[in-house]
Coordinates of N, CA and C in Angstrom, one line a residue:
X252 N 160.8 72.8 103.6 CA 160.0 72.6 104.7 C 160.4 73.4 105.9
X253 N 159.4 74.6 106.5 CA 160.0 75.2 107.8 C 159.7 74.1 109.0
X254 N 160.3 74.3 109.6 CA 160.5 73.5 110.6 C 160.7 74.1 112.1
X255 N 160.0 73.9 113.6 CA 160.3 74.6 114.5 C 160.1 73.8 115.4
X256 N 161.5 74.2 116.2 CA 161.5 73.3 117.4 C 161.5 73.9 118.9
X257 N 161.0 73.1 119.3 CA 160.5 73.6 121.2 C 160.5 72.7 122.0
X258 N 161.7 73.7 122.6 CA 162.2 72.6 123.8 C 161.8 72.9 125.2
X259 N 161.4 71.7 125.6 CA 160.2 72.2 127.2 C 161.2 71.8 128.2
X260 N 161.4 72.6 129.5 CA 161.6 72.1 131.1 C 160.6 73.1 131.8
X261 N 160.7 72.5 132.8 CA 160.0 73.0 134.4 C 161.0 73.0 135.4
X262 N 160.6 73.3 136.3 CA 161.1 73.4 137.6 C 160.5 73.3 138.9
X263 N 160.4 72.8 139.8 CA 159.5 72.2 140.7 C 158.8 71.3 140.9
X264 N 158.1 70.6 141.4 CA 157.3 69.8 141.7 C 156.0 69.6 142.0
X265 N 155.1 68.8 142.1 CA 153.6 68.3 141.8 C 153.2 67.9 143.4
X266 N 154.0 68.3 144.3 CA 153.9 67.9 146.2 C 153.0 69.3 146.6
X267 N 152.8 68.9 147.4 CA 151.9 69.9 148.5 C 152.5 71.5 148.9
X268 N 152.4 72.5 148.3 CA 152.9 73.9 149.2 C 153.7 73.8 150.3
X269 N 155.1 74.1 150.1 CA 155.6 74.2 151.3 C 156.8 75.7 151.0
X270 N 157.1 76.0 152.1 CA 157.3 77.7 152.1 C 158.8 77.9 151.3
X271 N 159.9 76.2 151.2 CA 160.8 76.9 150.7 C 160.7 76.3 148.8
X272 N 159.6 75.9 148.8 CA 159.4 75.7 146.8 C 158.1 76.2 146.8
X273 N 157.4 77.5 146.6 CA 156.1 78.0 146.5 C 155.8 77.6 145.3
X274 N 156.3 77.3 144.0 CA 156.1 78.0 143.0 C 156.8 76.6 142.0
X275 N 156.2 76.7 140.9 CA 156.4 75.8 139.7 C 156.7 76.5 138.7
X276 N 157.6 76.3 137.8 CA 157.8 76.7 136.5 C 157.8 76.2 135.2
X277 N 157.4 77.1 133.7 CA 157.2 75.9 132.8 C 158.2 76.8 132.0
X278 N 159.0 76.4 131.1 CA 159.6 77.2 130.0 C 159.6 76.2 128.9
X279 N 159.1 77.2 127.9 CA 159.0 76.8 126.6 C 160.3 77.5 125.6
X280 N 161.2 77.2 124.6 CA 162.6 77.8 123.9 C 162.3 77.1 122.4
X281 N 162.1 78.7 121.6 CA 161.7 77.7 120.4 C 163.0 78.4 119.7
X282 N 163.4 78.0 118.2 CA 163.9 77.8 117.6 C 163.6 77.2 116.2
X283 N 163.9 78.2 115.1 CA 163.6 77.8 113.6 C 164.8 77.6 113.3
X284 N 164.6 76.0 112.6 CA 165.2 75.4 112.1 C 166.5 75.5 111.2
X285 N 165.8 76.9 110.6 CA 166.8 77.5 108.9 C 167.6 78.6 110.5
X286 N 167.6 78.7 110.8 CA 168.6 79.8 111.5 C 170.0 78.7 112.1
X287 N 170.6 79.3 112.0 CA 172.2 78.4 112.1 C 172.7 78.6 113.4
X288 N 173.2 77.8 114.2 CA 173.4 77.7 115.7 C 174.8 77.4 115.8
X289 N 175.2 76.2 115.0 CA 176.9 75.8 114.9 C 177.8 76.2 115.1
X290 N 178.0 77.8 114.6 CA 178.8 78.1 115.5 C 178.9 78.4 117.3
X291 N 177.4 78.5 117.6 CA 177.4 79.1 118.9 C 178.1 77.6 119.6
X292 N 176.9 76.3 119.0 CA 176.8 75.0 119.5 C 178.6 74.8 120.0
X293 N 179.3 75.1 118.6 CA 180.8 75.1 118.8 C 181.6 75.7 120.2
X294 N 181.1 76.8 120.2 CA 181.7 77.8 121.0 C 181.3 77.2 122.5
X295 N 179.8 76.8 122.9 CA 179.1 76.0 124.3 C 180.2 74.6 124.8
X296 N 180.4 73.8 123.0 CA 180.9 72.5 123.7 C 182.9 73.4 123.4
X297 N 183.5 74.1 123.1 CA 184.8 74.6 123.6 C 184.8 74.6 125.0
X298 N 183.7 75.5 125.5 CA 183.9 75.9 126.7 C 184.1 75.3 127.7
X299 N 183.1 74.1 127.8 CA 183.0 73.2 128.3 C 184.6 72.4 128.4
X300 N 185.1 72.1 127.4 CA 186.0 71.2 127.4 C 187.0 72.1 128.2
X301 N 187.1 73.4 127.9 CA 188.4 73.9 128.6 C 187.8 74.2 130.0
X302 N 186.7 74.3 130.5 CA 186.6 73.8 132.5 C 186.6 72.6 132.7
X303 N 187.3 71.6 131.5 CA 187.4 69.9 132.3 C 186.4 69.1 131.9
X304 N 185.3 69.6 130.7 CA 183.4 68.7 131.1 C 184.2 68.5 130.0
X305 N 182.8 67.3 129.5 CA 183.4 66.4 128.3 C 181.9 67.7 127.8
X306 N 182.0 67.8 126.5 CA 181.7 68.8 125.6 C 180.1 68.3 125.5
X307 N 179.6 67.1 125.9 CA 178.2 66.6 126.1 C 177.3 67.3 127.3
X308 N 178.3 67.5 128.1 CA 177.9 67.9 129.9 C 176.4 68.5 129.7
X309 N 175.7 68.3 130.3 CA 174.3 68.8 130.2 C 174.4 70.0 131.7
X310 N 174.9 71.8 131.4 CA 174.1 72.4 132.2 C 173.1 72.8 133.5
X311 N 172.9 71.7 134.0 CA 172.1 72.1 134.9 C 172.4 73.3 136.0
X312 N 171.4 74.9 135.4 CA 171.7 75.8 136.6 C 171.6 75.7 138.4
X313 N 170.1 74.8 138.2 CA 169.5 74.7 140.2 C 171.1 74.1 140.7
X314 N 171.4 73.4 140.4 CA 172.1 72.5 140.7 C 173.4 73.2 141.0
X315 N 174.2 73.8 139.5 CA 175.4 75.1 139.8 C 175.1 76.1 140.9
X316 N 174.0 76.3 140.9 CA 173.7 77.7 141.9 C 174.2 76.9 143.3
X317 N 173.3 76.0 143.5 CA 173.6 75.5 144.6 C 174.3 74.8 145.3
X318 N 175.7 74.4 144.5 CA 176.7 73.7 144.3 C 176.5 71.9 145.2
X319 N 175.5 71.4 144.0 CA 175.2 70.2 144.2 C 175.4 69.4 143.0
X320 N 176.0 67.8 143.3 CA 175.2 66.9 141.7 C 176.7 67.4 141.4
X321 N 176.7 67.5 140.0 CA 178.3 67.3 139.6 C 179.0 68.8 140.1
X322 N 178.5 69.3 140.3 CA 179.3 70.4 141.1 C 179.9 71.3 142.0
X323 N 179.7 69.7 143.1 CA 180.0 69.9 144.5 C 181.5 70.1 144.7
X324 N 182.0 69.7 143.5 CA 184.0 70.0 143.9 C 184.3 70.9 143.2
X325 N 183.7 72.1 142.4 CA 183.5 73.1 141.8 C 183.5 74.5 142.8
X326 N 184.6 75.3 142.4 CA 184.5 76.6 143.4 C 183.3 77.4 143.1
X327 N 183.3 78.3 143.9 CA 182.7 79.4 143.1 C 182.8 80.2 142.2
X328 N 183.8 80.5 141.8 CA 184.0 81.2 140.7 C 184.2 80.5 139.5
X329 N 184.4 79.4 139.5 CA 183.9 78.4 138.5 C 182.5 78.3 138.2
X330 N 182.2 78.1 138.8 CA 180.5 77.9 138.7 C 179.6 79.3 138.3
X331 N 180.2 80.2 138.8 CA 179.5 81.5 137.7 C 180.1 81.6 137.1
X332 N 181.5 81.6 136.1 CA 181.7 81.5 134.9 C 181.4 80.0 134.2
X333 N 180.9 78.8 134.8 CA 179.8 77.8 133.7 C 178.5 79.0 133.5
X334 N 177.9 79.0 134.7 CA 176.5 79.7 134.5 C 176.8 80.8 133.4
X335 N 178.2 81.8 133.5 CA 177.4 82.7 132.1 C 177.9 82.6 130.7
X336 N 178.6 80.6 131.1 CA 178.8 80.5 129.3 C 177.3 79.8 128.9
X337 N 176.4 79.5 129.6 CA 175.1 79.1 129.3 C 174.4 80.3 129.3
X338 N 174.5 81.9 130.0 CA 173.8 82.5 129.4 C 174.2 83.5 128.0
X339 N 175.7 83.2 127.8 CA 176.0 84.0 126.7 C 175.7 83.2 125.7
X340 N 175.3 81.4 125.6 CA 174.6 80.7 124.6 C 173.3 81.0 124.3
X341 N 172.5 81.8 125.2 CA 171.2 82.0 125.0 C 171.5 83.3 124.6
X342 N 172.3 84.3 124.4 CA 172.1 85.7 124.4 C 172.7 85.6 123.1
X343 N 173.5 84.8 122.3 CA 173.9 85.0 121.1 C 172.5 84.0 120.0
X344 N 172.4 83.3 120.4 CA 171.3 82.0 119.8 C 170.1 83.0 119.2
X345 N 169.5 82.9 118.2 CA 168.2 82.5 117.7 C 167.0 82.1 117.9
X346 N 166.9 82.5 119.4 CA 166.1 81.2 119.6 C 164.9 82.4 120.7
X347 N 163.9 82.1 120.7 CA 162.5 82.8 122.2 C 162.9 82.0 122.7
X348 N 161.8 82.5 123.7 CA 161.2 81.9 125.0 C 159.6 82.5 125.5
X349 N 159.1 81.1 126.4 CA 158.1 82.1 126.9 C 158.1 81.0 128.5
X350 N 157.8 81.5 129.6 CA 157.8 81.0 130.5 C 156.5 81.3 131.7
X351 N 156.2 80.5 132.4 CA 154.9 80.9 133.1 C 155.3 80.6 134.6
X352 N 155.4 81.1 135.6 CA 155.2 80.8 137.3 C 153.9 80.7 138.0
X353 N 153.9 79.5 138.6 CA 152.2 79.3 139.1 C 152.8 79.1 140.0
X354 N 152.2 79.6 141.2 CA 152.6 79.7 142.8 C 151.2 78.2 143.2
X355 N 152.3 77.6 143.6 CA 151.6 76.3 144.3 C 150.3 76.8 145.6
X356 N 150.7 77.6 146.0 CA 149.7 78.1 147.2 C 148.2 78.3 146.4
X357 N 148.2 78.6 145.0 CA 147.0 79.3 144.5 C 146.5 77.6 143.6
X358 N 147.0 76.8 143.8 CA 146.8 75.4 143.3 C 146.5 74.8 144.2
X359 N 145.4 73.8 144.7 CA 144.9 73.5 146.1 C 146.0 71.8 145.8
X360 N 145.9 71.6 144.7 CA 146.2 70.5 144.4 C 147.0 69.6 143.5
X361 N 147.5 68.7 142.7 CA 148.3 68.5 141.6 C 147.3 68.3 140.5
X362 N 146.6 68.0 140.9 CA 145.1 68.3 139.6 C 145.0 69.5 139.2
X363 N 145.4 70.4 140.3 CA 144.7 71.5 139.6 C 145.9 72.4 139.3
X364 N 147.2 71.7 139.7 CA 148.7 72.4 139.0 C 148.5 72.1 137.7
X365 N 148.2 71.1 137.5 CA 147.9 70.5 135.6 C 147.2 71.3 135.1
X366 N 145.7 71.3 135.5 CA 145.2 72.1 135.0 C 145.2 73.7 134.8
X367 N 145.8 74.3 135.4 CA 146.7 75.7 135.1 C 147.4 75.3 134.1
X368 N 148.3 74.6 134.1 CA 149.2 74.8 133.1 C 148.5 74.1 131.8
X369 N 147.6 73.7 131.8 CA 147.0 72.9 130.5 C 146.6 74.7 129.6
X370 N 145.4 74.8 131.1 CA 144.8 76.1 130.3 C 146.1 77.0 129.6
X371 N 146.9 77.5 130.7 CA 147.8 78.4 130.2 C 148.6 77.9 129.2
X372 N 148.7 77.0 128.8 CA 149.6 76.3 127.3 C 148.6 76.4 126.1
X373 N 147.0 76.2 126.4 CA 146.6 76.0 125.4 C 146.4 77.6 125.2
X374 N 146.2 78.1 125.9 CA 145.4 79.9 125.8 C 147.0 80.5 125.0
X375 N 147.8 80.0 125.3 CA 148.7 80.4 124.4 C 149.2 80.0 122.9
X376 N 148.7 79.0 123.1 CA 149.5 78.8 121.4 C 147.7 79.3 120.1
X377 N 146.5 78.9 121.2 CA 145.4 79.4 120.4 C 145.9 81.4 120.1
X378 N 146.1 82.4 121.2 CA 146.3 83.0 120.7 C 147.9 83.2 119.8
X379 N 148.8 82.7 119.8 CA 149.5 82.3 118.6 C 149.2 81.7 117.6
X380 N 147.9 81.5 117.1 CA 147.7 80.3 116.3 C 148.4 80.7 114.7
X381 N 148.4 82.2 114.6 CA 148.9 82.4 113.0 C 150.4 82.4 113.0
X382 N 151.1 82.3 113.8 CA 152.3 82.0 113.9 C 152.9 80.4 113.9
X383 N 151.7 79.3 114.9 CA 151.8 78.2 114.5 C 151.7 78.0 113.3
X384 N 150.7 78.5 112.6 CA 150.6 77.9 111.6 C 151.3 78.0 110.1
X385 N 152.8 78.9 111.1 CA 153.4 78.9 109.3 C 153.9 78.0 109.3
X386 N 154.3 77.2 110.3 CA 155.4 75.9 110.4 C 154.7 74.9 109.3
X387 N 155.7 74.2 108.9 CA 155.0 72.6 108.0 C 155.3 71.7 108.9
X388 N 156.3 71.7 109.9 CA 156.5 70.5 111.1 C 156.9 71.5 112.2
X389 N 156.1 70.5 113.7 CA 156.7 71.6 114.8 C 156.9 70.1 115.5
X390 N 158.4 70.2 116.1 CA 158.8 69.2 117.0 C 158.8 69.4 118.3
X391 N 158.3 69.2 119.0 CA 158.6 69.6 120.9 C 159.4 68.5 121.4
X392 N 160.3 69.1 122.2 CA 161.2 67.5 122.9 C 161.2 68.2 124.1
X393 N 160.9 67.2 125.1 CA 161.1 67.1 126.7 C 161.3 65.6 127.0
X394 N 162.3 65.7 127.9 CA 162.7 64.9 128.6 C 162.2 64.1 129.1
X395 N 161.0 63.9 129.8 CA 159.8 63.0 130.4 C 160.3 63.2 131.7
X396 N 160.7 64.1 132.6 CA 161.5 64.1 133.9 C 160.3 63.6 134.5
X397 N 159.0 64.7 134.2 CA 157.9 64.5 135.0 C 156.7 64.0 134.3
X398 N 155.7 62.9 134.7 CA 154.6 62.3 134.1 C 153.7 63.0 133.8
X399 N 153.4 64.5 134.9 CA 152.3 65.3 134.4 C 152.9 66.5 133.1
X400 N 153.6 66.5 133.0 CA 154.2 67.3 132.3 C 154.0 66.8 131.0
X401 N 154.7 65.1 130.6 CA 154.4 64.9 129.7 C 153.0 65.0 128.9
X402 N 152.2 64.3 130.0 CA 150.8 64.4 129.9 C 150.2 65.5 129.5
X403 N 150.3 67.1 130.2 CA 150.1 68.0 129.5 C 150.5 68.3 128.3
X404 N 151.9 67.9 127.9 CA 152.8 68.3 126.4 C 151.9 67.6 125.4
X405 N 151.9 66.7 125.6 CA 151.2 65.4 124.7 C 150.0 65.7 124.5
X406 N 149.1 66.0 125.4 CA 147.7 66.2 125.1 C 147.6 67.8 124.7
X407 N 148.1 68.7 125.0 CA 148.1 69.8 124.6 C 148.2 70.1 122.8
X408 N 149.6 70.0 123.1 CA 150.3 69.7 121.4 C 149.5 69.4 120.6
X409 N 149.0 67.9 120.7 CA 148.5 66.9 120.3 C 146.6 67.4 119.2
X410 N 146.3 67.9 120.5 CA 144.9 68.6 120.6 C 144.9 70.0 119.5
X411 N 146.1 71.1 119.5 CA 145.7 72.3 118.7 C 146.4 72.2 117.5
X412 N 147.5 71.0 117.6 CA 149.1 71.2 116.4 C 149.2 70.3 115.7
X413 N 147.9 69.9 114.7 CA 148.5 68.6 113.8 C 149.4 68.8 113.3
X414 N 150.6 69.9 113.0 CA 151.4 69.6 112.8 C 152.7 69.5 113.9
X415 N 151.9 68.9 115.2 CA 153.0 69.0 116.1 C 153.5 67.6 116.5
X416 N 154.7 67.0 116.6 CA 155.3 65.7 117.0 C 156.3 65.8 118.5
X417 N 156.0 64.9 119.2 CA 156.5 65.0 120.7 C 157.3 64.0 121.1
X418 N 158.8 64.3 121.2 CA 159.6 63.6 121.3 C 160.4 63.5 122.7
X419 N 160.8 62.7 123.1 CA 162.2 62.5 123.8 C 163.2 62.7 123.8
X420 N 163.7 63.6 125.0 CA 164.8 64.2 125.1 C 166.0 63.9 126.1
X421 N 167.4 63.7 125.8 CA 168.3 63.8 126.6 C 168.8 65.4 126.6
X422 N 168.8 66.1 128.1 CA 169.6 67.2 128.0 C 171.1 67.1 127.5
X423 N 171.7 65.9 127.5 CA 172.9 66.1 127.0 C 173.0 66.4 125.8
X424 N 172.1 65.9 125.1 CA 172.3 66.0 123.4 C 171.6 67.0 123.1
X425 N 171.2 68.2 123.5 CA 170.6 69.6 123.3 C 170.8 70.6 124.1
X426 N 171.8 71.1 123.4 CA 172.0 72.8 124.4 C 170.9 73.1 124.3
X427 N 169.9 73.2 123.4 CA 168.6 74.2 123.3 C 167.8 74.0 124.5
X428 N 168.3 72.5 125.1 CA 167.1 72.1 126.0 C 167.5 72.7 127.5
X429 N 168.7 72.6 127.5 CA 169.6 73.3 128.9 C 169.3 75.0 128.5
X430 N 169.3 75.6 127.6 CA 168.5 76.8 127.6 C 167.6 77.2 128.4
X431 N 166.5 75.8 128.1 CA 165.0 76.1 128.6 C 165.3 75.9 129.9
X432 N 166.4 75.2 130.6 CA 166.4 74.9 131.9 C 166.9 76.6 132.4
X433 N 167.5 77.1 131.5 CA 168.1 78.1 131.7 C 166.8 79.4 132.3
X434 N 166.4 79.6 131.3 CA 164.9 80.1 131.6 C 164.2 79.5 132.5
X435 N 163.8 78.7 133.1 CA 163.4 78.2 133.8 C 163.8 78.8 135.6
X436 N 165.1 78.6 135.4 CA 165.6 79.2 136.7 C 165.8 80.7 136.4
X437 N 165.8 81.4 135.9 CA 165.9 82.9 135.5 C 164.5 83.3 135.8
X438 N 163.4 82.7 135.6 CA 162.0 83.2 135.5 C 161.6 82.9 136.9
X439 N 161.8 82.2 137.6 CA 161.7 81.6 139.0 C 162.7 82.5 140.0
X440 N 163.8 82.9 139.6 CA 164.7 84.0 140.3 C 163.7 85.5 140.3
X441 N 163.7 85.5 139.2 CA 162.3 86.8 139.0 C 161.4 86.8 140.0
X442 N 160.4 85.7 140.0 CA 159.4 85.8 140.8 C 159.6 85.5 142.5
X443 N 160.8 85.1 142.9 CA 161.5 84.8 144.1 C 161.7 86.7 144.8
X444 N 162.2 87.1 143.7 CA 162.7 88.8 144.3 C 161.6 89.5 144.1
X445 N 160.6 89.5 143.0 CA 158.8 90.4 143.6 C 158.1 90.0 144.7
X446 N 158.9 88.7 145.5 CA 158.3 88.0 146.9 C 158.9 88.5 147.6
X447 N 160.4 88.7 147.6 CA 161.6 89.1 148.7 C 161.8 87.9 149.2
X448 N 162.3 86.8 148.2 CA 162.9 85.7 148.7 C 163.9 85.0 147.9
X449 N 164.7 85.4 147.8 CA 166.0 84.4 147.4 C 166.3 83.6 148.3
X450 N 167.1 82.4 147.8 CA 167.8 81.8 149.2 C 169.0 82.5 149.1
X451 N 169.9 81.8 150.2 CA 171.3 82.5 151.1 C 172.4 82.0 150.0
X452 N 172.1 80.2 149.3 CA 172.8 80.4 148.2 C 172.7 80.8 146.8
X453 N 171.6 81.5 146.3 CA 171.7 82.3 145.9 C 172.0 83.7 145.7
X454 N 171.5 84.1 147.0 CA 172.2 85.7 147.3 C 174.0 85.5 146.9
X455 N 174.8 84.6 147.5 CA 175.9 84.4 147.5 C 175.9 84.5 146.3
X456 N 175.4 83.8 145.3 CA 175.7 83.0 143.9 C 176.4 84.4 143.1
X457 N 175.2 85.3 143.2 CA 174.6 86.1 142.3 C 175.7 87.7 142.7
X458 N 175.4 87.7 144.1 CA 176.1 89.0 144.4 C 177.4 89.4 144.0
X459 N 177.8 90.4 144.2 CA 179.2 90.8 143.5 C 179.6 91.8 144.6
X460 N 181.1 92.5 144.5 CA 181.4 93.5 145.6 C 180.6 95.0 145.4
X461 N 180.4 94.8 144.4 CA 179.5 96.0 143.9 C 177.8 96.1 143.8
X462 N 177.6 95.1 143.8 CA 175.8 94.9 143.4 C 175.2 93.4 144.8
X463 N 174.1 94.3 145.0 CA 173.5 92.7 145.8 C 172.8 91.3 144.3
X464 N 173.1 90.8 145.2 CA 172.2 89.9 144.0 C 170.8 90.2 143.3
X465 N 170.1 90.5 143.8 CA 168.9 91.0 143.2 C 169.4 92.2 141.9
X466 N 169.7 93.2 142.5 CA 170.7 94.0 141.5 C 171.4 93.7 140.1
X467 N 172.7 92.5 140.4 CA 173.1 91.9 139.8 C 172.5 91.4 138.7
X468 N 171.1 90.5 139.2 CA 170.3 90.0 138.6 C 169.6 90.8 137.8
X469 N 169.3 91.9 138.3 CA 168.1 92.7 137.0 C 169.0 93.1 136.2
X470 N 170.4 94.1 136.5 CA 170.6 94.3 135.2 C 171.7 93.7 134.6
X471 N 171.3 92.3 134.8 CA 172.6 91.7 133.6 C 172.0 90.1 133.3
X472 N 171.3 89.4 134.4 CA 170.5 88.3 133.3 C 169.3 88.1 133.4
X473 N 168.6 89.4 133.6 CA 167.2 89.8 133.6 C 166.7 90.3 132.2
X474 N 167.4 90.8 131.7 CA 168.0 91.6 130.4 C 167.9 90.6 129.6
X475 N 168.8 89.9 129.5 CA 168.9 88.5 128.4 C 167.7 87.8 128.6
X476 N 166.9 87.2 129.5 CA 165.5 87.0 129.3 C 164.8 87.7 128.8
X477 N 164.6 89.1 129.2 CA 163.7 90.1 128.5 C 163.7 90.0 127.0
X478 N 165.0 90.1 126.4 CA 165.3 90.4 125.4 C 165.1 88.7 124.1
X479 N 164.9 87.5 124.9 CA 164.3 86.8 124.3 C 162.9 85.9 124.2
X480 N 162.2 86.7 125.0 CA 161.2 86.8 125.0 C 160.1 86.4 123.9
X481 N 159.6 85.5 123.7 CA 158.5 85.4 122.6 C 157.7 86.5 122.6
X482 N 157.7 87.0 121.3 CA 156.6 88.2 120.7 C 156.0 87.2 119.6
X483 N 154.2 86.9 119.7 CA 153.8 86.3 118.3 C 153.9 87.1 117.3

């Protein structure tokens, strides 16, 4: 039986336009089943253990970048060497991605944030459809952070993928799913710099003595996105 799994996050929220969260993100991280991860999986929860985290730690990048949530007693240079053992798990892994930015300003409303993303979820997997359909089972797991979200997964899925099943997710118990978070802020950094807006802790996060952050960013984990990229 092939089997393929897709793990969903976003980023943002379903509130009214305001100038310092323009923009919403969706990321989708798939993954076939017969392809072997264990060792990477191994290598993610080592890492973990030797910065102090119990080897379950669930990733969260917004959060590292901005040194909030569990990683307010966390230096800096700790916190970009977490951030690039989560991108060296996505850069060795098996696994796409495909991710969408919908700028809230161009959405009058949360009705019609759904509705973009309905359309653009379903316009995608219809033109994927011959690739859906080599699967005999496709599993999507998300978290349920957000109600519209689920609501789109569920009714979307549901609607083009009888062979699709929609489950519940802890980020702890899925690097694949801290990936998607991974993408998620990687694809939103992207469209922050074709605006000319990073924030101040980002610029910090990212910059080096040699490269500004934007710099930084395109060529070294701009790259690793590109390069995982869903091609149907």
């Amino acid at each position: 039986m092939r089997e393929l799994s897709i793990f969903i996050d976003e980023s943002g929220d379903f509130g009214p336009y305001e100038k310092h969260a323009p923009y919403y993100v969706l990321s989708l991280v798939f993954h076939d089943q017969s392809e072997d991860i264990g060792g990477h999986l191994e290598s993610i929860h080592r890492s973990l253990n030797d910065r102090g985290l119990p080897e379950d730690h669930a990733i969260h990048t917004g959060p590292l970048i901005r040194r909030e949530k569990d990683y307010q007693w966390m230096p800096m240079p700790d916190r970009r060497s977490l951030f690039r053992v989560l991108v060296d798990f996505v850069r060795h892994c098996t696994i796409t991605h495909r991710s969408w930015v919908f700028a809230k300003r161009d959405n009058g409303d949360s009705d019609q944030l759904v509705t973009s993303m309905s359309r653009a979820l379903g316009a995608f997997i219809r033109e994927n459809s011959a690739f859906f359909m080599l699967w005999d089972r496709i599993v999507v797991y998300y978290d349920n952070g957000q109600k519209e979200i689920t609501n789109v997964v569920n009714s979307v899925f549901n609607a083009l993928l009888s062979s699709a099943e929609v489950r519940k997710v802890s980020p702890s118990d899925y690097s694949l799913f801290q990936a998607a978070d991974l993408c998620c802020t990687l694809a939103l950094l992207e469209q922050k710099i074709r605006a000319g807006g990073l924030s101040q802790s980002e610029r910090d996060f990212f910059s080096t003595p040699k490269n500004s952050a934007e710099r930084a960013l395109k060529r070294g984990y701009f790259k690793t996105l590109d390069a995982k990229r869903f091609v149907g």
